[in-house]
GROMACS .gro file of C-alpha atoms in nm:
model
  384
    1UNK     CA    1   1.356  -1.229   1.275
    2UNK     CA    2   1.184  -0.886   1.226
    3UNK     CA    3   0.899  -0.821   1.432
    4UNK     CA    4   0.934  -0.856   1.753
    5UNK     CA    5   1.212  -1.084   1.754
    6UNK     CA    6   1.035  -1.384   1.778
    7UNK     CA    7   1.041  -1.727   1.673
    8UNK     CA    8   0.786  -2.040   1.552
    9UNK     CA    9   0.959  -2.299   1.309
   10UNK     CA   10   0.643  -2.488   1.348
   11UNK     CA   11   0.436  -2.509   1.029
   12UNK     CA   12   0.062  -2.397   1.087
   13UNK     CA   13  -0.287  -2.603   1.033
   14UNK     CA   14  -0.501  -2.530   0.808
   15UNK     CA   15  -0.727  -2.376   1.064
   16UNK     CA   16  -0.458  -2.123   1.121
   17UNK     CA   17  -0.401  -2.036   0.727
   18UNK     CA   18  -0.525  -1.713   0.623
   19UNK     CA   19  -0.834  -1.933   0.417
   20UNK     CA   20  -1.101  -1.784   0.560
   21UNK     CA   21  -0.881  -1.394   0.544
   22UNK     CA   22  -1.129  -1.237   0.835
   23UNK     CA   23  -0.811  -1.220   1.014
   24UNK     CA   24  -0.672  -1.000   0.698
   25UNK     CA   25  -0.689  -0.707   0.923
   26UNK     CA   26  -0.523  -0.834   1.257
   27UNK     CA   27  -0.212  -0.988   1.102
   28UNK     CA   28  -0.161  -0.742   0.792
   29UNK     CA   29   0.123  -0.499   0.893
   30UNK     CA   30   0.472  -0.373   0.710
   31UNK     CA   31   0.746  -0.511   0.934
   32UNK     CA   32   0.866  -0.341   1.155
   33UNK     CA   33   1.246  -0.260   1.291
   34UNK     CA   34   1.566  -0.117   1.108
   35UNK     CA   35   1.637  -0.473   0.977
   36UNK     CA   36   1.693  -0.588   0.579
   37UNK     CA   37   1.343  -0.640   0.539
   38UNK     CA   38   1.202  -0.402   0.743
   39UNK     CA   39   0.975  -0.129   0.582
   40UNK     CA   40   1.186   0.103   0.726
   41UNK     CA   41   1.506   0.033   0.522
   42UNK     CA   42   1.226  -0.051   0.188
   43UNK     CA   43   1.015   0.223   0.174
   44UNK     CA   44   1.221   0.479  -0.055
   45UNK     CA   45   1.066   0.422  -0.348
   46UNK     CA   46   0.727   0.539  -0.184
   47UNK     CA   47   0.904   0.832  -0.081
   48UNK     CA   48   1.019   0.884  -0.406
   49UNK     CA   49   0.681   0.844  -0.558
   50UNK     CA   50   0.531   1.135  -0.351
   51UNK     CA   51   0.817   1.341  -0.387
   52UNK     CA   52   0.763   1.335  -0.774
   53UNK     CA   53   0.360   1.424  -0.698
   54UNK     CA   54   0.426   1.669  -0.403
   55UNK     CA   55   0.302   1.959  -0.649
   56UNK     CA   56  -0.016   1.830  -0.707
   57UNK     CA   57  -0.073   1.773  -0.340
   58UNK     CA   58   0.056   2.132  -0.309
   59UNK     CA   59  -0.189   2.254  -0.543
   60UNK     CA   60  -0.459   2.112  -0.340
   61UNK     CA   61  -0.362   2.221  -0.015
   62UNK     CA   62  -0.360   2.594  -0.131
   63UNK     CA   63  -0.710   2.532  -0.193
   64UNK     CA   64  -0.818   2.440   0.195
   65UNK     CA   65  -1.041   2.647   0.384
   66UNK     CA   66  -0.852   2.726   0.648
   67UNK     CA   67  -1.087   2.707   0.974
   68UNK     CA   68  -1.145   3.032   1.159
   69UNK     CA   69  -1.033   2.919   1.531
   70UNK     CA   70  -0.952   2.586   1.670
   71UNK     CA   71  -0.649   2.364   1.498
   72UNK     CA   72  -0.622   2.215   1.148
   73UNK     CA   73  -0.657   1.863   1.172
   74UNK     CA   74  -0.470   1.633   0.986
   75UNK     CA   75  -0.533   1.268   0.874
   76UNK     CA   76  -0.252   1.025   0.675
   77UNK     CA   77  -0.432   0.727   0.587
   78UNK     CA   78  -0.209   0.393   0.607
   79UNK     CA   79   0.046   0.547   0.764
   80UNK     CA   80   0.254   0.252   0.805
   81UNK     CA   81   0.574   0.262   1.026
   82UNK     CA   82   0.884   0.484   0.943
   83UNK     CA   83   0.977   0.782   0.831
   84UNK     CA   84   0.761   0.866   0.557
   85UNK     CA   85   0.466   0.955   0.766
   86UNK     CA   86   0.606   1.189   0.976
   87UNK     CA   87   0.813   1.314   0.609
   88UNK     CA   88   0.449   1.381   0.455
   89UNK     CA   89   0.283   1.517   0.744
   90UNK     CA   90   0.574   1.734   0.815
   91UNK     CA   91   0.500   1.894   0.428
   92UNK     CA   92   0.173   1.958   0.472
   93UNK     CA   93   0.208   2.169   0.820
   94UNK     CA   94   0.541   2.356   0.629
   95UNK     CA   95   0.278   2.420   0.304
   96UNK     CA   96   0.018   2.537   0.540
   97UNK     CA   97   0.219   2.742   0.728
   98UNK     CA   98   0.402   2.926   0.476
   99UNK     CA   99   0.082   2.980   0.305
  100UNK     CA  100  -0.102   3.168   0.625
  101UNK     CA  101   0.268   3.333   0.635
  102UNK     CA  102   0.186   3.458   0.289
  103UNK     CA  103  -0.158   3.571   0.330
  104UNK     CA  104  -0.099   3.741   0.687
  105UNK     CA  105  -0.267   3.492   0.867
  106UNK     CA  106  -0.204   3.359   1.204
  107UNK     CA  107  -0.015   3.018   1.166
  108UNK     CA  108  -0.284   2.763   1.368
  109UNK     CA  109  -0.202   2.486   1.550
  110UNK     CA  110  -0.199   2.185   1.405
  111UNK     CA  111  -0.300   1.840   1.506
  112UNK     CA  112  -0.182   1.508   1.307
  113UNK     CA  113  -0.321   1.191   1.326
  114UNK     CA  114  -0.097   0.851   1.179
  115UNK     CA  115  -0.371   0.599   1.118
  116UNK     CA  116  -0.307   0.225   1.004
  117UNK     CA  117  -0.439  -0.128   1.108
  118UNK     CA  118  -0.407  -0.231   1.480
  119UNK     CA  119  -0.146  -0.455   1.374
  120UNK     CA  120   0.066  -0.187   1.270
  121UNK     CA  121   0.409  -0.108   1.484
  122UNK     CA  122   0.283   0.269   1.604
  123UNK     CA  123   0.529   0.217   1.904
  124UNK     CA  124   0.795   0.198   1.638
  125UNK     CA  125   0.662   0.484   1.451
  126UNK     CA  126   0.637   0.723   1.753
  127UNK     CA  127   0.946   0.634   1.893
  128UNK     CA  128   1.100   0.795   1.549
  129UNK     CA  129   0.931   1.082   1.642
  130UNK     CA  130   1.115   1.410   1.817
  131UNK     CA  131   0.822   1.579   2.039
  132UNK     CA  132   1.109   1.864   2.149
  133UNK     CA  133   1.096   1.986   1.813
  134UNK     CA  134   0.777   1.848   1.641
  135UNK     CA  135   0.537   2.145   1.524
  136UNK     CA  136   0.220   1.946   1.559
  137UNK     CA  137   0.025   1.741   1.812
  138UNK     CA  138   0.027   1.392   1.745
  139UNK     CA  139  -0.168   1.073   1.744
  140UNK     CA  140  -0.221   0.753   1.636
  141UNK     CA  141  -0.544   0.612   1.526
  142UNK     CA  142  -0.549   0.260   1.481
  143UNK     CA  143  -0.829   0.117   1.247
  144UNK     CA  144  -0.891  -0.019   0.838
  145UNK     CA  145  -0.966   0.319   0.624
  146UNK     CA  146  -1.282   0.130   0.541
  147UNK     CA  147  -1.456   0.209   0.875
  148UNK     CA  148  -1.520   0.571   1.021
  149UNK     CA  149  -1.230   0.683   1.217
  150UNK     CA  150  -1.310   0.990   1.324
  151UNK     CA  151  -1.579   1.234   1.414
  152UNK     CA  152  -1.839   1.401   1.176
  153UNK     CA  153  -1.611   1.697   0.988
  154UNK     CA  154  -1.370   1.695   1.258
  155UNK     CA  155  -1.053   1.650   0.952
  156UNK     CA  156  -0.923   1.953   0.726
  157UNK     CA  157  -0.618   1.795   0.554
  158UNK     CA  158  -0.667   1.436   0.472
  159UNK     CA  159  -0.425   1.206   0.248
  160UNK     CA  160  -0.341   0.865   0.149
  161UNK     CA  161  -0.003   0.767  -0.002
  162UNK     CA  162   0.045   0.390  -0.137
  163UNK     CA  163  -0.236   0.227   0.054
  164UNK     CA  164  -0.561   0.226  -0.094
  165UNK     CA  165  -0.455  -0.051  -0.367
  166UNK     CA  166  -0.476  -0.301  -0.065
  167UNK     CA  167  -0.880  -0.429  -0.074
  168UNK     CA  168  -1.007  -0.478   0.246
  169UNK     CA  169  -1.034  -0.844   0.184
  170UNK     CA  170  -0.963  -1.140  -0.056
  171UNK     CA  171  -1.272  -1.238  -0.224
  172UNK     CA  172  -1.444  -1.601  -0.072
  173UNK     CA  173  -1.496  -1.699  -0.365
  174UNK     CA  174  -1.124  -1.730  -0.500
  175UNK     CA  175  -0.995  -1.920  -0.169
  176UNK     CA  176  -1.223  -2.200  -0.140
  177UNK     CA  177  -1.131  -2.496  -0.319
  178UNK     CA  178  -1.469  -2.624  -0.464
  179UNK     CA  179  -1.553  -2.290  -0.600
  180UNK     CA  180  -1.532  -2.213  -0.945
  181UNK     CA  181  -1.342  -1.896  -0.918
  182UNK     CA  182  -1.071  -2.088  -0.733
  183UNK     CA  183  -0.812  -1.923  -0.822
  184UNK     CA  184  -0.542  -2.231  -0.841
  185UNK     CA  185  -0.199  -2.166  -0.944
  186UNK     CA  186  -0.151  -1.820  -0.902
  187UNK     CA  187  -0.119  -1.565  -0.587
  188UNK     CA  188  -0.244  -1.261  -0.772
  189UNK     CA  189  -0.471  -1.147  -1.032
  190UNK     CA  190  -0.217  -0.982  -1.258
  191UNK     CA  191  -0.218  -1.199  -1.612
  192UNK     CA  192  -0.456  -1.464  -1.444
  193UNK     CA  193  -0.861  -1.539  -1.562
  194UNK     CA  194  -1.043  -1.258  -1.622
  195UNK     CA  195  -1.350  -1.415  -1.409
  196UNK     CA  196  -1.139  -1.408  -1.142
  197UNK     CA  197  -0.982  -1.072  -1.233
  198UNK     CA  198  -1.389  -0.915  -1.251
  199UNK     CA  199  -1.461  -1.086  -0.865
  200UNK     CA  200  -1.166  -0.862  -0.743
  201UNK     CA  201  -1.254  -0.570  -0.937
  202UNK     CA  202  -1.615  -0.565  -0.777
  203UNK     CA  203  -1.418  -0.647  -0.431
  204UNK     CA  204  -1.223  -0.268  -0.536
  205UNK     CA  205  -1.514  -0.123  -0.615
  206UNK     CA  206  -1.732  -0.186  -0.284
  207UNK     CA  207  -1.398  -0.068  -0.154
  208UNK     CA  208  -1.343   0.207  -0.293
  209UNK     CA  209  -1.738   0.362  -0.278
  210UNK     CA  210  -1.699   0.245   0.115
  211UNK     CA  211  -1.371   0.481   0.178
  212UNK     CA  212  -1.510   0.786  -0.004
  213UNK     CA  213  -1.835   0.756   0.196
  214UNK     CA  214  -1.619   0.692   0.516
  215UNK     CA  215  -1.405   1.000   0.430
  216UNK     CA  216  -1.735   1.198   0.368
  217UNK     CA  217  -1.856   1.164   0.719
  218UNK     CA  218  -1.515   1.282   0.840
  219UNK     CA  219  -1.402   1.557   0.609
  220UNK     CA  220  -1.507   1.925   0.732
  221UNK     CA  221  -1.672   2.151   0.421
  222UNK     CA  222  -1.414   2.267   0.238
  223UNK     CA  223  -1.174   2.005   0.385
  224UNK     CA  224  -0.977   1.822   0.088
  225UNK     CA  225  -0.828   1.444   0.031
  226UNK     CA  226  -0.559   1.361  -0.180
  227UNK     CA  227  -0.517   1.048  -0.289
  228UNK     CA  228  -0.236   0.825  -0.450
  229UNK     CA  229  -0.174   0.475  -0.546
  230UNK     CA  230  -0.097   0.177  -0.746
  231UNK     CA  231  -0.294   0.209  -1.013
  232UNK     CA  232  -0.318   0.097  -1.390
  233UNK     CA  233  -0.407   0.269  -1.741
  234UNK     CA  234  -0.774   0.335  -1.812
  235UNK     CA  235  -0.760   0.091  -2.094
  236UNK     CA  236  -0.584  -0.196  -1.920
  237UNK     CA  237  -0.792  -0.470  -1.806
  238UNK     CA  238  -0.830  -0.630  -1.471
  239UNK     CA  239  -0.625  -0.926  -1.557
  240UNK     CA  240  -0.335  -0.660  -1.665
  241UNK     CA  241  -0.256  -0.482  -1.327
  242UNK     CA  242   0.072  -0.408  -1.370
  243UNK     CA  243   0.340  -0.474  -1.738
  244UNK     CA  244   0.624  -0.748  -1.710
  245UNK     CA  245   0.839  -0.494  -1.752
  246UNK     CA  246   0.686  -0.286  -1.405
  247UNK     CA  247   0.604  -0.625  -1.162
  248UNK     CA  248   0.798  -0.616  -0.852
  249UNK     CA  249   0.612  -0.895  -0.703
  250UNK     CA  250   0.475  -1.149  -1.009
  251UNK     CA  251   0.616  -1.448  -1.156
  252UNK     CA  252   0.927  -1.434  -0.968
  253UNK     CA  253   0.717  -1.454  -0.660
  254UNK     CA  254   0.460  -1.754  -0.752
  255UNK     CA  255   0.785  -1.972  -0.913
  256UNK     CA  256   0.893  -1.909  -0.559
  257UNK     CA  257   0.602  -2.111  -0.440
  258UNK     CA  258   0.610  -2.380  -0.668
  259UNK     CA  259   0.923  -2.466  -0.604
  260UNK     CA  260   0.807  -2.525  -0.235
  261UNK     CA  261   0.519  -2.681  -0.338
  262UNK     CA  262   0.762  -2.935  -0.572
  263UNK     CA  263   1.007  -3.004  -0.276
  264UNK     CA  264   0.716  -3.082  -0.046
  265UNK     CA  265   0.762  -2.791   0.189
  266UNK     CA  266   0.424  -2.631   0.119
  267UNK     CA  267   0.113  -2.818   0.014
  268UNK     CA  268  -0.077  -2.763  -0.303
  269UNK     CA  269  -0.397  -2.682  -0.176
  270UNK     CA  270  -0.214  -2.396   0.088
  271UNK     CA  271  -0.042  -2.263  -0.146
  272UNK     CA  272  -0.327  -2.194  -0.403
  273UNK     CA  273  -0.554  -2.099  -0.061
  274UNK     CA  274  -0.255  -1.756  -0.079
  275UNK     CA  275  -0.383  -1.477  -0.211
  276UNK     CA  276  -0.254  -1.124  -0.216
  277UNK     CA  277  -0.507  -0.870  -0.128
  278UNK     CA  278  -0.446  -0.585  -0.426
  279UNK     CA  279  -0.581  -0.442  -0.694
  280UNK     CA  280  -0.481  -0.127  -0.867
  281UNK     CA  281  -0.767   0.068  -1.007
  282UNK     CA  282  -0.792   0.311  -1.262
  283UNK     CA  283  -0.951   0.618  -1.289
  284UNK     CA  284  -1.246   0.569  -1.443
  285UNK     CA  285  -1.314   0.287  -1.135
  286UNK     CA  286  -1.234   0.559  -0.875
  287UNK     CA  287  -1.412   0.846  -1.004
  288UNK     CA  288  -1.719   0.622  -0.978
  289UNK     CA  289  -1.660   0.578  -0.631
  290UNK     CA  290  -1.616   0.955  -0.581
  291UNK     CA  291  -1.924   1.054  -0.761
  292UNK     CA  292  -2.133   0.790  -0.610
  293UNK     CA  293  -2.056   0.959  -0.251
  294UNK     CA  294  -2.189   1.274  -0.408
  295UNK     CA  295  -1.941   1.472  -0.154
  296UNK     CA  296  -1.635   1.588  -0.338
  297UNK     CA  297  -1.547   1.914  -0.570
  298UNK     CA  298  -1.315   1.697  -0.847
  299UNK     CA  299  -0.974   1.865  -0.904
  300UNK     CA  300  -0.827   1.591  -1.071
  301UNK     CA  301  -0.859   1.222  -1.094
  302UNK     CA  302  -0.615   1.048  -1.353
  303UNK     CA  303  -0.366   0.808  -1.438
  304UNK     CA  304  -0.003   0.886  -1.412
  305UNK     CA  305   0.226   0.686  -1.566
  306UNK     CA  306   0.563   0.668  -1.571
  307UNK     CA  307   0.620   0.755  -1.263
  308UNK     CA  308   1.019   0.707  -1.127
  309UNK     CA  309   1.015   0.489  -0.814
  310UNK     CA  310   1.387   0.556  -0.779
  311UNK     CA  311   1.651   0.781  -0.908
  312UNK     CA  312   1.835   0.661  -1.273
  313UNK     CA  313   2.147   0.669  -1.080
  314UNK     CA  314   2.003   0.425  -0.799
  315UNK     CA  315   1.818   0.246  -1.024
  316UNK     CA  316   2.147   0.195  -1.209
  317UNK     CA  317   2.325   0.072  -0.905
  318UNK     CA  318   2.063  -0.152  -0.842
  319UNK     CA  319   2.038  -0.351  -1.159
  320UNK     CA  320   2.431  -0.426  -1.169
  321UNK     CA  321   2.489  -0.732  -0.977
  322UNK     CA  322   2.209  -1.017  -1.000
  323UNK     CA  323   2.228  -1.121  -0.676
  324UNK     CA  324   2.247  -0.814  -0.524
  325UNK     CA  325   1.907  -0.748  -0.686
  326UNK     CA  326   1.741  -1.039  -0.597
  327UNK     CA  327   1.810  -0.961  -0.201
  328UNK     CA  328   1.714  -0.621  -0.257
  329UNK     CA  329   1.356  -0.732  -0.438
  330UNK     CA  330   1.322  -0.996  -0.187
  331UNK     CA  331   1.369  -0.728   0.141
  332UNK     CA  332   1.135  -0.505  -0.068
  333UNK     CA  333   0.864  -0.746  -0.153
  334UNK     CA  334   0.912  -0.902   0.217
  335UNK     CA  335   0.856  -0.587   0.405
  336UNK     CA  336   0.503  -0.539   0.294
  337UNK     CA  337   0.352  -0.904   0.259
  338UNK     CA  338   0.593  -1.132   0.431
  339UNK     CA  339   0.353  -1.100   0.749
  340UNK     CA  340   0.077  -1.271   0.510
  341UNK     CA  341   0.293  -1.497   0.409
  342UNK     CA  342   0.413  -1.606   0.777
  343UNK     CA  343   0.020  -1.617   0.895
  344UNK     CA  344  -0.051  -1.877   0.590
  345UNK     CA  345   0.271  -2.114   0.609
  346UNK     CA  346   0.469  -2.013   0.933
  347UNK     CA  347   0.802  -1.801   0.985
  348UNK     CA  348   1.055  -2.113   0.901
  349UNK     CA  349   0.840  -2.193   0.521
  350UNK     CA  350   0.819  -1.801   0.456
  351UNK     CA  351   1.207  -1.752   0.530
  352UNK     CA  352   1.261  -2.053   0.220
  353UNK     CA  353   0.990  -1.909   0.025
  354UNK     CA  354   1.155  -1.558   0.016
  355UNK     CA  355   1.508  -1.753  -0.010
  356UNK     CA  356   1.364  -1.901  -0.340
  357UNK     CA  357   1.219  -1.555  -0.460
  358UNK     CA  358   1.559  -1.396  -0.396
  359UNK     CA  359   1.741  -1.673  -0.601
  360UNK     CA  360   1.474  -1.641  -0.903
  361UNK     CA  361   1.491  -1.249  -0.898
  362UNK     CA  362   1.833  -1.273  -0.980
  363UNK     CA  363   1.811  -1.551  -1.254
  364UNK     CA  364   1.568  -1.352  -1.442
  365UNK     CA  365   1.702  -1.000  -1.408
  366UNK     CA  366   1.860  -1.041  -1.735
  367UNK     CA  367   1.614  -1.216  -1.961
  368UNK     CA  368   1.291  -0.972  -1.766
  369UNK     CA  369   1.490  -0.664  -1.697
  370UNK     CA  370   1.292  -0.424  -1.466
  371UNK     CA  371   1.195  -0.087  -1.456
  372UNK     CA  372   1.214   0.213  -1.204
  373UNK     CA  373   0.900   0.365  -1.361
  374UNK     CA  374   0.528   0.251  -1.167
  375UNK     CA  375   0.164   0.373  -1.267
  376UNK     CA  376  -0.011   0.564  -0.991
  377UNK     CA  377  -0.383   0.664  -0.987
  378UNK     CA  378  -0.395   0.990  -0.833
  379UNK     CA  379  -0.710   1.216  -0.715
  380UNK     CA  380  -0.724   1.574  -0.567
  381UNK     CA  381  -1.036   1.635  -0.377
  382UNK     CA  382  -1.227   1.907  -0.218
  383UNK     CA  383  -1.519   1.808   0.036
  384UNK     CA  384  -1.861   1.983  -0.074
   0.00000   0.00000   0.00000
């Protein structure tokens, strides 16, 4: 098994479920290792993302301030584990060098820090790193990009790259069985009620306002933040996060659960306690946030849309055997919420539940054929 090589076949109590999800943030982490599953060997299409959007960021980082002494201080929010951290931070040194380069300036030093929950595998991530050759002073900060992390306008450069869709928490209201925003039958609020769909929009929201205040604190004057992640059109409703065509981890995913539930691996009542802890805001919903912190120049917040995940030719190579896809969508939707799934049901239920998931992934890849293309909402940001 992926992290940390350990094993529990035993199925948990309910006391040990993630029901109550206060324990969101201590078990919440992308697994870890160079395994199938592990973020690791899933994480391309991330990469791939920013590597589309790198001139945007660009754009904004020719806009810094550059401090006068003392190093420029870097911040990548939800770092995770693997290479794409230390891929993103390395960009943003290169830009910022070869921009004091260009203006006859002395190159500073520079100081990164990888920040992500305290459940997240920093060992992993460090060990990946080469200090003999690295061009920055490194650390990590371990912490939820809800709370402060760091000292009043001690952060120049500050970025987040496919986190900030994950809410700090599921909504109460949705878990708890007598409540009438239970949200029974379904793991997500993509094409469920739109009650349900508004409770997690106004979870977003208090989100969202929380991490631009947060940031505020943090961010030196003339600092910037850029900011990127699953997001949805401005005229797409709450209960429409994602299309068919686009959803990596939808009806595949909760057949995958009723078929446990139906061959009495998995009770009812734990399986409708599951709940995935996203939502994908538009713009509109995070430019509210920004202007209600009253602390950020706007460059641009929007929508981008059709955005490739993965090149045609991958893409291509994916597609072409069913079951071959279904393992591959199964590793990829494993590595960032199997450890959710293993706190709510165990390691030996999650393993069949992801079994299942990888078998229905395949038998619809013909009749819902997928795309490479996501929807990001994006925002380049200057601190007042």
């Amino acid at each position: 098994m992926e992290n940390g090589g350990m094993e529990n076949h035993s199925r948990p109590s309910e006391s040990k479920s993630m029901k109550s999800h206060a324990q969101l943030h201590g078990v919440l982490h992308m697994y870890s290792g160079n395994g199938d599953s592990s973020y690791a060997e899933n994480s391309t299409r991330q990469r791939h993302v920013f590597h589309v959007l790198q001139p945007l960021f660009k754009a904004l980082i020719e806009k810094l301030r550059i401090p006068k002494e003392g190093p420029i201080r870097i911040a990548d929010l939800g770092c995770a584990t693997g290479l794409n951290t230390i891929s993103d931070i390395n960009f943003v040194t290169r830009t910022l060098t070869n921009l004091c380069i260009g203006s006859e300036l002395a190159v500073p030093q520079f100081q990164a820090f990888h920040s992500d929950l305290p459940s997240n595998d920093f060992n992993g991530l460090f060990r990946l790193l080469d200090r003999t050759n690295c061009p920055y002073f490194v650390a990590g900060v371990p912490g939820s990009f809800y709370n402060i992390l760091f000292p009043n306008s001690s952060i120049h450069v500050c970025f987040s790259i496919m986190a900030l869709h994950w809410i700090s928490e599921v909504p109460e209201a949705v878990v708890h069985k007598d409540s009438p925003f239970y949200n029974r039958g379904k793991v997500w609020v993509n094409r469920g009620r739109q009650d349900i769909a508004d409770i997690y929009s106004k979870q977003s929201q208090k989100d969202l306002t929380t991490f631009m205040k947060c940031r505020a604190v943090e961010i030196a004057p003339g600092g910037i933040l850029f900011l990127c992640f699953m997001g949805r059109p401005d005229n797409s409703p709450p209960t429409q996060q994602v299309s068919v065509e686009g959803e990596f981890c939808g009806q595949d995913f909760e057949d995958a659960w009723d078929d446990l539930v139906t061959q009495g691996i998995v009770r009812l009542d734990l399986r409708d306690s599951f709940n995935l802890p996203w939502y994908f805001p538009n713009s509109i919903e995070l430019r509210n946030a920004v202007e209600e912190s009253g602390a950020f120049e706007i460059e641009t917040v929007e929508v981008c849309q059709g955005v490739p995940s993965m090149s045609e030719e991958t893409f291509e190579q994916w597609v072409k055997e069913p079951n071959i896809f279904g393992k591959m969508k199964a590793n990829l939707v494993k590595s960032f919420v199997g450890s959710l799934v293993e706190a709510h049901i165990g390691i030996e239920s999650s393993e069949m539940l992801f079994q299942r998931f990888e078998q229905r992934a395949a038998e619809h890849l013909r009749s819902s054929p997928p795309s490479r293309f996501i929807t990001c909402t994006v925002a380049s940001l200057i601190r007042k």
